[in-house]
Amino acid sequence: MAQDPLLTPFQLKHLTLKNRIMSTAHEPAYSEDGMPKDRYRLYHLEKARGGMALTMTAGSAVVSTDSPQAFGNLHAYDDAIVPWLKALVDDCHEHDCKVMIQLTHLGRRTGWNKADWLPVLSASPVREAAHRAIPKEAEDWDLERIIADYASAAQRMQAAGLDGIEFEAYGHLMDSFWSPATNRRSDAWGGSLDNRLRFTWAVLDAVRVAVGPGFIVGLRMVADEAMEHGLSRDEGVEIARRLAASGKVDFLNLIRGHIDTDAALTGVIPIQGMAYAPHLDFAGEVRAQTGLPMFHAARIPDVATARHAIANGKLDMVGMTRAHIADPHITTKVAAGDEARIRPCVGATYCLDRIYEGGGALCIHNAATGREASMPHSIARAGVVRRVVVVGAGPSGLEAARVAGERGHRVTVLEAAARPGGQVALIAQHPRRREMAGIIDWRLAELARLGVDLRCNVYAETADVLALAPDVVVIATGGLPHLPEAAAGLARTSWEVISGEVAPQGRVLVYEDGAGHAGLMAAEMAARAGAEVELVTPERTLAPDVGGMNHVPYMRAFHELGVRVTINTRLAAVTRQGNGLTVQMGSDFAPGWGQERRVDMLVADHGTLPNDELYHALKPLSRNLGAVDYAALIGEGEVFAPRNPGGAFTLYRIGDAVAARNIHAGIYDALRLGIRS
């Protein structure tokens, strides 16, 4: 068999990369005090163990104090970063994984009211919608010190033993000089392309003096902003040609689009329901025109697409960045012929939405990522084989069964429905969110490999569980829709609309009080069915638990379908009038204020309540009476301390069977409790 193109080595200057798979620069927001401490180091180390050739840290590390972190950015301007980075580099090098870092000045892509409260700056005072700052126009003395900051930051990276650096030039300070949309200057830094590139050349020259000609320096750059008045494709490709001809840059990492709004960001970093690899061909064209080694990442979540990119000469190194958040061991699985066992990235973009909302990156269905200090990516076998019964085959139940199976236990799963999936099976009814089924499909394949006994159409009762003589019982029965009291008996649930059980017609009011996807999905699906839809929420923002990137396709659909959105308004009362309903709306802000809606259907989403009848029936029969010692769970010790000496089994519940949360929470429950039971 011919060698897999993904596993062929690549020579970058003096650096031999053992294969063509990399993780491009991104900021997981795991930093502490601007430093890549243990959590940050272990995250990259796991990917190195997983066999990739190159991990690019930071997204981006900031070179100046007037570029305060926007989402946990590393402080490349601080000498204290050197030993932390050296520890990370040394660990990754033990696995022959090279390490680079991305450096930047964020320019207008941050806030002025952070860190030292210095004004943000850009080529011109053009506001960035995403971060809302109106930047100061950079003066000559600003540019002089920032150029020097780039050079000193590069020296720190070299001192830390990094294999190279790249500069960020999309949406940040450097490319703000390139783009006519953000550079409106009439001085020597604006106007002609030569002038607009002056800052870039000055940075590259200063850095080369600081680190010498042998150190690897690249550029992650936009070559087409794909926006009116922005950097055109022609000018962007010309910049790439000039960079190649200069001999000052060793590789390019190509981006297409702009990132100054949530909607634009999803064009650069596509999410679930959007096309795979939308900019891959363009990257290949620029590679052909410049002759420079080409890196690229933009929704390349699967091995087949990555292999195509290398085999057809479009890229030299392929970034599977979000895919490695889902499974850091992609490369070793490819090398072992186990591609089918790769945990798939389903494009949910929970990782990025959490970062942009101020949290750390987490995968929607890999709870070990970002928790490498406490949670395993590879589960060790238990010393004692136990009989484990899992009730419920939603995402958390299937994860509990997988963890137990990996530990070597004998596992039976009882599922009431005709097929597994739980609420994920419901979510996948939405055409744009069909990829969510990968969360279930991957686990079903793993359970088949592990020999787990999965029984559907079993509405488990106490006798069914006891008949299996379990040592451990895991209740993963999920939750059931919870309607607001004012709507009881008169509203339909979001689940009924999403599943197709009810067909919305006429005037439909969707009351969204769950703060997540379900209400938005129901509103969109009702509108697509032809209903006239108004979505009403008591929140001051629409579905605050749905991040900015996932918000985009909903609002696109709402605008196209004419869905009206009303915020800050609470459901007060509902009465039936003939074939319709009268809905009274009130306000938390103005007592006595009210409005009335006459509608044909009211759809409400108010989260779920636990489906916990079986749990409470089994609880007095269990050894631990269902109790979980949280202090031990978080730290060390006996998580399921005996409370009932006559109990026959350990019992615990996970996911929505405990309380309404999300997919990640249920899977995390299953993993951290499963490795301790």
XYZ file of C-alpha atoms in Angstrom:
677
model
C 0.000 0.000 0.000
C 1.294 3.460 -0.907
C 2.211 5.612 2.068
C -0.598 7.778 3.379
C 0.038 11.376 2.182
C -0.840 12.609 5.674
C 1.982 10.569 7.194
C 4.761 11.749 4.858
C 7.363 14.068 6.420
C 7.710 17.705 5.371
C 10.905 19.726 5.385
C 10.413 23.342 6.458
C 13.783 25.054 6.175
C 15.979 23.135 8.667
C 12.940 21.651 10.474
C 11.703 18.152 9.691
C 8.004 17.739 10.456
C 7.259 14.024 10.806
C 3.831 14.216 9.123
C 1.472 16.758 7.587
C -0.972 17.149 10.475
C -0.961 20.217 12.719
C -3.081 22.204 15.095
C -3.155 25.848 14.029
C -2.873 28.707 16.494
C -5.900 29.243 18.673
C -6.408 30.519 22.172
C -8.142 27.943 24.399
C -8.228 30.534 27.198
C -6.413 28.186 29.579
C -3.786 30.775 30.508
C -3.226 31.901 34.085
C -1.947 35.443 34.586
C -1.115 35.505 30.875
C 1.156 32.457 31.252
C 0.870 28.973 29.682
C 0.941 27.082 32.968
C 0.098 23.413 33.582
C -3.379 23.312 32.076
C -2.126 24.988 28.912
C 0.948 22.744 28.731
C -0.979 19.502 29.262
C -3.490 20.417 26.564
C -0.718 20.729 23.962
C 1.164 17.736 25.352
C -1.865 15.497 24.765
C -1.905 16.455 21.091
C 1.823 15.754 20.894
C 1.184 12.313 22.392
C -1.522 11.914 19.782
C 1.081 12.022 17.025
C 0.714 15.382 15.291
C 3.852 16.929 13.797
C 3.303 20.547 14.816
C 1.246 22.304 17.435
C 0.899 26.061 17.095
C 0.284 27.716 20.455
C -1.569 30.921 21.247
C -4.171 32.653 19.218
C -2.496 35.069 19.624
C 0.198 35.894 22.181
C 0.257 39.674 22.533
C 3.485 41.619 22.077
C 2.537 44.918 23.751
C 0.873 46.033 26.949
C -1.585 48.209 25.009
C -2.856 45.016 23.359
C -4.685 43.587 26.403
C -5.971 40.029 26.228
C -9.380 39.608 24.623
C -9.880 35.909 25.452
C -7.055 34.666 27.615
C -4.206 35.650 25.275
C -0.671 34.874 26.419
C 1.621 37.766 27.409
C 4.524 37.530 24.977
C 5.780 40.907 26.237
C 6.616 39.475 29.674
C 9.959 37.747 30.338
C 8.153 35.468 32.791
C 6.640 33.562 29.849
C 9.974 32.024 28.801
C 10.257 29.207 31.381
C 6.584 28.294 31.030
C 6.904 28.010 27.268
C 10.166 26.102 27.587
C 8.453 23.463 29.743
C 5.696 23.118 27.128
C 8.195 22.889 24.272
C 10.377 20.330 26.063
C 7.377 18.088 26.793
C 6.141 18.194 23.209
C 9.633 17.639 21.797
C 9.822 14.360 23.720
C 7.130 13.135 21.309
C 8.829 14.652 18.241
C 6.103 17.278 18.012
C 7.412 20.699 16.991
C 6.041 23.813 18.655
C 5.490 27.295 17.257
C 3.611 30.297 18.549
C 1.515 33.031 17.003
C 2.388 36.613 17.924
C 0.309 39.713 17.394
C -0.760 43.145 18.410
C -4.544 42.845 18.578
C -5.096 46.392 17.410
C -8.805 47.189 17.597
C -9.797 43.563 18.320
C -9.876 43.992 22.100
C -11.233 46.419 24.673
C -9.820 49.607 26.156
C -11.322 48.882 29.593
C -8.978 45.980 30.378
C -5.545 45.553 31.958
C -3.924 49.014 32.114
C -6.796 50.874 30.443
C -4.641 52.077 27.576
C -6.367 53.163 24.371
C -6.605 50.491 21.705
C -5.247 51.523 18.339
C -5.441 50.687 14.670
C -4.362 52.107 11.340
C -7.384 54.424 11.446
C -10.158 55.122 13.978
C -12.615 52.600 12.494
C -14.785 50.835 15.062
C -14.765 47.043 15.239
C -18.298 45.801 15.846
C -17.309 42.675 17.772
C -15.324 44.443 20.503
C -17.022 47.822 20.146
C -13.887 49.925 20.666
C -13.255 52.976 18.526
C -9.466 52.836 18.200
C -6.995 55.629 18.267
C -5.154 56.199 14.971
C -1.658 54.830 15.570
C 0.998 57.531 15.653
C 4.620 57.171 14.526
C 5.820 56.778 18.103
C 3.224 54.046 18.674
C 4.469 52.135 15.660
C 8.116 52.533 16.671
C 7.550 50.964 20.087
C 5.264 48.214 18.727
C 7.840 47.242 16.099
C 10.392 46.969 18.893
C 7.886 44.943 20.936
C 7.508 42.432 18.097
C 11.271 42.003 17.956
C 11.695 41.496 21.692
C 8.751 39.080 21.826
C 10.337 37.038 19.024
C 13.579 36.893 21.031
C 11.681 35.525 24.030
C 10.138 32.811 21.870
C 13.534 31.859 20.513
C 14.937 31.751 24.045
C 12.122 29.410 25.090
C 13.224 26.926 22.433
C 10.238 27.310 20.129
C 10.706 25.991 16.609
C 9.291 29.097 14.981
C 6.773 31.907 15.117
C 4.009 33.269 12.960
C 2.472 36.727 12.946
C -1.268 37.211 12.899
C -2.461 39.386 10.033
C -6.214 39.051 9.882
C -8.436 41.326 11.915
C -5.501 42.604 13.986
C -3.121 45.561 13.839
C -0.775 44.380 11.082
C -3.430 43.848 8.433
C -5.414 46.897 9.535
C -2.779 48.757 7.505
C -3.348 46.482 4.498
C -7.105 46.883 4.171
C -8.774 49.957 2.627
C -11.671 49.278 5.019
C -9.506 50.037 8.051
C -6.663 52.161 6.636
C -7.928 55.599 5.635
C -4.663 57.400 6.230
C -3.160 59.947 3.894
C 0.350 59.823 5.344
C 3.263 57.494 4.578
C 1.420 54.550 6.214
C -1.644 54.755 3.947
C -2.750 55.061 0.351
C -0.670 52.920 -1.999
C -0.044 49.242 -1.343
C 3.632 50.058 -0.815
C 2.672 52.435 1.998
C 0.162 50.032 3.509
C 2.862 47.356 3.732
C 5.443 49.602 5.446
C 4.492 48.458 8.942
C 4.706 44.775 7.959
C 8.162 45.195 6.421
C 9.343 47.130 9.456
C 8.185 44.342 11.798
C 9.770 41.601 9.693
C 13.052 43.468 9.395
C 13.243 44.145 13.132
C 12.405 40.535 13.951
C 15.022 39.172 11.552
C 17.654 41.358 13.192
C 16.537 40.063 16.603
C 16.380 36.313 15.858
C 18.662 35.923 12.853
C 18.006 34.488 9.379
C 17.764 30.838 10.500
C 14.774 31.114 12.853
C 11.476 30.142 11.203
C 9.074 33.057 10.708
C 5.685 32.783 9.026
C 2.541 34.818 8.565
C -1.085 33.851 9.106
C -2.628 36.273 6.699
C -5.859 37.246 5.031
C -5.547 37.261 1.255
C -9.127 38.290 0.508
C -11.397 39.973 3.035
C -14.469 39.118 0.928
C -16.169 42.373 1.864
C -17.058 45.622 0.175
C -14.214 48.171 0.435
C -12.005 45.557 2.089
C -8.777 43.940 0.960
C -9.487 42.478 -2.457
C -8.407 39.084 -3.682
C -6.059 40.699 -6.204
C -4.315 42.848 -3.597
C -4.243 40.023 -1.065
C -2.573 37.633 -3.477
C -0.155 40.382 -4.471
C 0.810 40.810 -0.806
C 1.438 37.064 -0.597
C 3.627 37.253 -3.722
C 5.638 40.139 -2.275
C 6.119 38.314 1.008
C 7.395 35.274 -0.875
C 9.727 37.349 -3.031
C 11.163 39.155 -0.012
C 12.733 36.027 1.460
C 11.702 37.295 4.915
C 8.904 34.752 5.431
C 9.264 30.961 5.526
C 5.607 29.934 5.254
C 2.100 31.325 4.863
C -1.009 30.287 6.755
C -3.941 31.476 4.683
C -7.270 32.957 5.766
C -10.136 34.276 3.682
C -12.802 36.632 5.001
C -13.100 39.087 7.880
C -13.869 38.650 11.572
C -15.247 41.952 12.807
C -18.811 40.623 13.302
C -20.213 37.293 14.487
C -21.706 36.652 11.071
C -18.423 37.360 9.295
C -16.502 35.180 11.748
C -18.537 32.121 10.748
C -17.421 32.714 7.161
C -13.787 32.404 8.246
C -14.421 29.635 10.789
C -17.504 27.779 9.508
C -19.740 26.018 12.001
C -22.159 23.126 11.946
C -24.355 23.001 8.860
C -21.859 24.959 6.755
C -19.586 23.610 4.030
C -16.380 21.754 4.787
C -13.078 23.355 3.754
C -14.592 26.377 1.953
C -11.238 28.135 1.430
C -9.055 25.123 0.664
C -8.949 25.626 -3.101
C -8.070 29.292 -2.636
C -5.202 28.356 -0.324
C -3.959 25.971 -3.002
C -4.083 28.699 -5.626
C -2.029 31.072 -3.468
C 0.442 28.283 -2.739
C 0.897 27.747 -6.486
C 1.398 31.462 -7.137
C 3.881 32.104 -4.321
C 5.841 28.871 -4.045
C 5.853 29.274 -0.255
C 4.942 26.382 2.056
C 1.227 26.683 2.818
C -0.585 25.969 6.104
C -4.348 26.270 6.343
C -7.279 25.436 8.622
C -10.949 26.224 8.093
C -13.387 23.426 8.910
C -11.250 20.480 7.889
C -12.723 18.111 10.484
C -12.214 14.745 8.806
C -9.237 12.722 7.643
C -10.552 12.329 4.089
C -10.621 16.090 3.485
C -7.212 16.535 5.116
C -5.730 13.747 3.007
C -7.188 15.301 -0.161
C -5.604 18.655 0.729
C -2.122 17.112 0.945
C -2.432 14.549 -1.839
C -3.554 17.180 -4.333
C -0.847 19.689 -3.458
C -3.171 22.321 -2.035
C -1.395 22.458 1.326
C 1.905 21.440 2.870
C 0.533 21.234 6.413
C -3.158 20.752 7.171
C -4.722 22.198 10.293
C -7.353 20.038 11.978
C -7.674 22.309 14.956
C -11.220 21.838 16.235
C -11.011 18.176 15.238
C -8.105 17.783 17.688
C -10.157 19.394 20.447
C -12.624 16.546 19.877
C -9.881 13.910 19.552
C -6.218 14.790 20.177
C -5.155 11.297 19.028
C -6.227 11.588 15.391
C -2.761 10.990 13.967
C -1.987 7.859 15.958
C -5.348 6.419 14.967
C -4.648 7.142 11.298
C -1.236 5.486 11.577
C -2.762 2.453 13.289
C -5.489 2.062 10.660
C -8.159 3.058 13.191
C -9.666 6.056 11.404
C -13.153 4.766 12.180
C -12.405 5.172 15.893
C -11.635 8.905 15.673
C -14.079 10.838 17.832
C -15.676 13.185 15.285
C -15.843 16.939 15.461
C -19.559 17.601 14.937
C -19.104 21.311 14.253
C -21.092 22.388 17.310
C -18.429 25.064 17.966
C -19.106 24.916 21.689
C -15.331 25.345 21.984
C -15.171 28.755 20.310
C -18.470 30.045 21.623
C -17.223 29.451 25.162
C -14.009 31.369 24.437
C -15.836 34.351 22.985
C -18.213 34.366 25.964
C -15.279 34.492 28.400
C -14.868 30.791 29.222
C -12.276 28.177 28.342
C -12.495 25.972 25.259
C -14.407 22.736 25.832
C -15.526 20.129 23.323
C -19.238 19.422 23.382
C -18.571 15.673 23.621
C -15.026 15.182 24.887
C -14.938 16.163 28.540
C -11.223 15.334 28.889
C -10.035 18.149 26.613
C -8.817 21.020 28.757
C -8.987 18.803 31.852
C -5.947 16.646 31.110
C -4.679 16.989 34.692
C -7.715 15.128 36.043
C -9.597 13.474 33.169
C -8.144 10.752 30.905
C -8.336 10.648 27.121
C -7.468 6.943 27.295
C -9.350 5.091 30.037
C -7.509 2.503 32.126
C -9.031 -0.864 32.970
C -10.408 -1.377 36.463
C -8.835 -3.794 38.918
C -12.193 -5.478 39.623
C -14.766 -6.347 36.960
C -18.275 -5.234 37.907
C -21.768 -5.626 36.505
C -22.932 -2.173 35.385
C -26.471 -1.277 34.301
C -27.055 2.047 32.582
C -30.657 3.202 32.185
C -31.016 5.626 29.289
C -29.195 5.786 25.966
C -28.886 9.506 25.423
C -25.427 11.083 25.165
C -24.653 10.815 28.884
C -25.939 7.254 29.186
C -23.965 6.106 26.163
C -20.856 7.819 27.525
C -21.342 6.097 30.879
C -21.616 2.764 29.073
C -18.513 3.510 26.999
C -16.452 4.450 30.046
C -17.593 1.328 31.900
C -16.851 -0.821 28.868
C -13.361 0.659 28.495
C -12.750 -0.169 32.160
C -13.553 -3.803 31.416
C -16.897 -3.976 33.192
C -19.839 -6.048 31.953
C -22.348 -3.447 30.795
C -26.040 -3.477 29.875
C -27.883 -0.385 28.642
C -31.680 -0.203 28.891
C -33.394 2.368 26.655
C -37.128 3.060 26.573
C -37.203 4.379 23.010
C -36.930 2.353 19.842
C -33.520 3.830 19.133
C -30.804 5.489 21.195
C -29.959 9.175 21.130
C -32.139 10.988 23.636
C -32.367 14.723 23.033
C -29.500 14.546 20.525
C -31.732 12.448 18.265
C -34.285 15.249 18.579
C -31.721 17.971 17.813
C -30.604 16.088 14.697
C -34.127 16.505 13.272
C -33.092 20.056 12.396
C -31.428 19.873 8.961
C -28.664 22.296 9.921
C -27.808 20.304 13.053
C -27.778 16.776 11.641
C -24.069 16.436 12.383
C -24.937 16.237 16.083
C -25.859 12.621 15.395
C -22.108 11.944 15.325
C -22.119 12.242 19.128
C -24.399 9.203 19.259
C -23.079 7.269 16.260
C -19.484 7.312 17.527
C -20.523 5.986 20.923
C -22.685 3.263 19.423
C -19.715 2.088 17.359
C -17.518 2.099 20.463
C -20.118 0.133 22.458
C -20.297 -2.454 19.691
C -16.500 -2.792 19.771
C -16.548 -3.161 23.552
C -19.314 -5.746 23.553
C -21.817 -3.642 25.501
C -25.345 -5.075 25.581
C -27.728 -2.346 24.343
C -31.454 -3.090 24.719
C -33.998 -0.685 23.238
C -37.780 -0.631 23.718
C -37.259 -1.434 27.415
C -39.072 0.969 29.729
C -37.013 -0.053 32.729
C -38.649 -0.465 36.099
C -37.124 -1.575 39.376
C -37.600 -5.291 38.665
C -35.876 -4.971 35.262
C -32.800 -3.460 36.860
C -32.667 -5.873 39.808
C -33.007 -8.851 37.469
C -29.574 -8.000 36.070
C -27.941 -8.254 39.533
C -25.961 -5.024 39.121
C -22.998 -3.844 41.145
C -23.427 -0.311 39.756
C -26.570 1.379 38.385
C -26.294 4.613 36.409
C -29.516 6.542 35.871
C -29.318 8.542 32.636
C -33.032 8.872 31.966
C -32.772 12.525 30.994
C -35.387 15.174 31.502
C -38.873 15.967 30.294
C -40.131 19.330 29.012
C -41.078 21.754 31.738
C -43.791 24.262 30.814
C -44.264 27.557 32.651
C -47.162 27.377 35.099
C -49.042 30.087 33.210
C -48.970 27.980 30.040
C -49.790 24.574 31.532
C -52.355 22.691 29.481
C -52.455 25.308 26.735
C -48.935 25.429 25.280
C -47.127 22.924 23.103
C -43.509 22.127 23.879
C -40.515 22.978 21.728
C -39.842 19.220 21.515
C -43.210 18.642 19.830
C -42.407 21.198 17.140
C -38.830 20.021 16.558
C -39.876 16.369 16.319
C -42.685 17.154 13.875
C -45.313 15.844 16.279
C -47.246 19.090 15.888
C -47.485 21.223 12.766
C -47.498 24.940 13.623
C -49.891 27.009 11.519
C -51.180 30.546 11.522
C -49.952 32.901 14.232
C -47.484 31.188 16.551
C -45.897 32.666 19.656
C -42.768 30.869 20.842
C -41.990 31.662 24.471
C -38.254 31.043 24.909
C -37.357 30.784 28.589
C -34.809 27.967 28.389
C -31.909 30.211 27.296
C -30.629 27.557 24.871
C -31.095 26.112 21.410
C -34.510 24.450 21.766
C -36.668 27.567 21.652
C -34.714 28.998 18.718
C -34.963 25.704 16.835
C -38.710 25.547 17.420
C -39.190 29.123 16.220
C -37.154 28.528 13.073
C -38.877 25.240 12.271
C -42.323 26.766 12.829
C -41.460 29.636 10.479
C -40.155 27.222 7.846
C -43.468 25.372 8.102
C -45.205 28.576 7.048
C -46.321 29.967 10.397
C -46.198 33.654 11.304
C -43.828 33.541 14.279
C -42.988 35.829 17.142
C -40.333 34.713 19.624
C -40.704 36.243 23.078
C -38.142 35.947 25.872
C -37.811 37.444 29.356
C -34.045 37.645 28.867
C -32.279 40.878 27.931
C -30.461 38.988 25.161
C -31.766 36.229 22.960
C -30.970 32.704 24.265
C -27.869 33.726 26.260
C -26.598 30.139 26.523
C -26.299 29.974 22.724
C -22.937 31.519 21.847
C -22.319 34.194 19.257
C -21.242 31.893 16.439
C -24.245 29.578 16.834
C -26.476 32.643 17.112
C -25.625 33.574 13.509
C -27.587 30.942 11.544
C -30.659 31.406 13.723
C -30.743 35.149 13.148
C -30.087 34.668 9.442
C -33.097 32.362 9.304
C -35.227 34.699 11.444
C -34.512 37.648 9.180
C -35.150 35.653 6.019
C -38.366 34.098 7.382
C -39.734 37.209 9.078
C -39.583 35.935 12.667
C -40.188 38.798 15.078
C -38.119 38.834 18.299
C -39.278 40.487 21.519
C -36.944 40.569 24.537
C -37.466 41.640 28.191
C -41.032 40.356 28.158
C -42.445 37.638 30.433
C -45.402 35.316 29.945
C -48.076 36.252 32.494
C -51.251 34.328 31.591
C -52.876 32.314 28.817
C -56.562 31.795 28.138
C -58.404 29.988 25.376
C -60.745 31.971 23.161
C -62.525 29.916 20.535
C -59.941 28.116 18.426
C -57.193 30.484 19.507
C -55.369 31.691 22.563
C -54.990 35.037 24.264
C -51.525 35.460 25.735
C -50.945 38.130 28.360
C -47.380 39.452 28.528
C -45.832 41.323 31.445
C -42.592 43.036 32.413
C -40.036 42.492 35.177
C -39.055 46.138 34.807
C -42.376 47.981 34.858
C -44.996 46.483 37.203
C -48.440 46.907 35.762
C -47.225 47.072 32.175
C -48.720 44.495 29.875
C -49.444 43.531 26.310
C -51.785 41.022 24.751
C -51.254 38.648 21.837
C -53.964 36.699 20.006
C -52.387 33.565 18.516
C -53.332 30.205 17.062
C -50.608 28.337 18.955
C -48.332 28.944 21.915
C -45.054 27.008 21.992
C -43.036 27.212 25.199
C -39.530 26.183 26.144
C -38.782 26.356 29.856
C -36.047 23.763 30.114
C -36.577 20.286 31.535
C -37.268 18.605 34.858
C -35.545 15.308 35.739
C -37.211 12.081 34.674
C -36.209 10.563 38.006
C -38.969 8.173 39.071
C -36.771 5.078 38.662
C -33.882 6.730 40.497
C -36.052 7.401 43.549
C -37.446 3.869 43.438
C -33.941 2.372 43.442
C -32.435 4.806 45.931
C -33.420 2.972 49.184
C -32.085 -0.293 47.747
C -28.650 1.110 46.962
C -25.458 0.917 48.985
C -24.839 4.695 48.907
C -28.498 5.788 48.867
C -27.709 7.678 45.663
C -25.297 10.020 47.431
C -22.194 11.407 45.732
C -19.448 12.950 47.872
C -18.668 16.087 45.874
C -15.531 16.920 47.859
C -14.132 13.473 47.030
C -15.261 13.755 43.413
C -13.444 17.043 42.976
C -10.446 15.855 44.975
C -9.683 12.370 46.252
C -11.388 9.746 48.377
C -14.460 7.533 48.295
C -17.016 9.130 45.995
C -19.809 6.664 46.809
C -19.391 6.154 50.548
C -21.619 3.384 51.977
C -24.728 4.648 53.785
C -26.848 1.503 53.654
C -24.914 -1.669 54.586
C -27.657 -3.869 53.193
C -27.663 -2.176 49.796
C -26.871 -4.344 46.796
C -25.404 -1.798 44.379
C -23.928 1.670 43.951
C -26.414 4.127 42.418
C -25.929 7.513 40.839
C -27.575 9.654 38.197
C -26.085 11.859 35.501
C -27.028 14.508 32.946
C -30.541 15.903 32.799
C -31.723 13.135 35.140
C -30.076 15.306 37.816
C -30.942 18.790 36.516
C -31.369 20.543 33.177
C -27.935 21.373 31.792
C -26.317 20.615 28.420
C -24.694 17.791 26.469
C -21.202 18.552 27.715
C -22.316 18.535 31.349
C -23.929 15.114 30.978
C -20.884 13.638 29.262
C -18.595 15.125 31.904
C -20.791 13.576 34.615
C -20.502 10.203 32.908
C -16.723 10.382 32.551
C -15.712 11.670 35.971
C -18.150 9.487 37.885
C -17.512 6.499 35.635
C -13.765 6.417 36.240
C -14.442 6.451 40.003
C -17.111 3.732 40.119
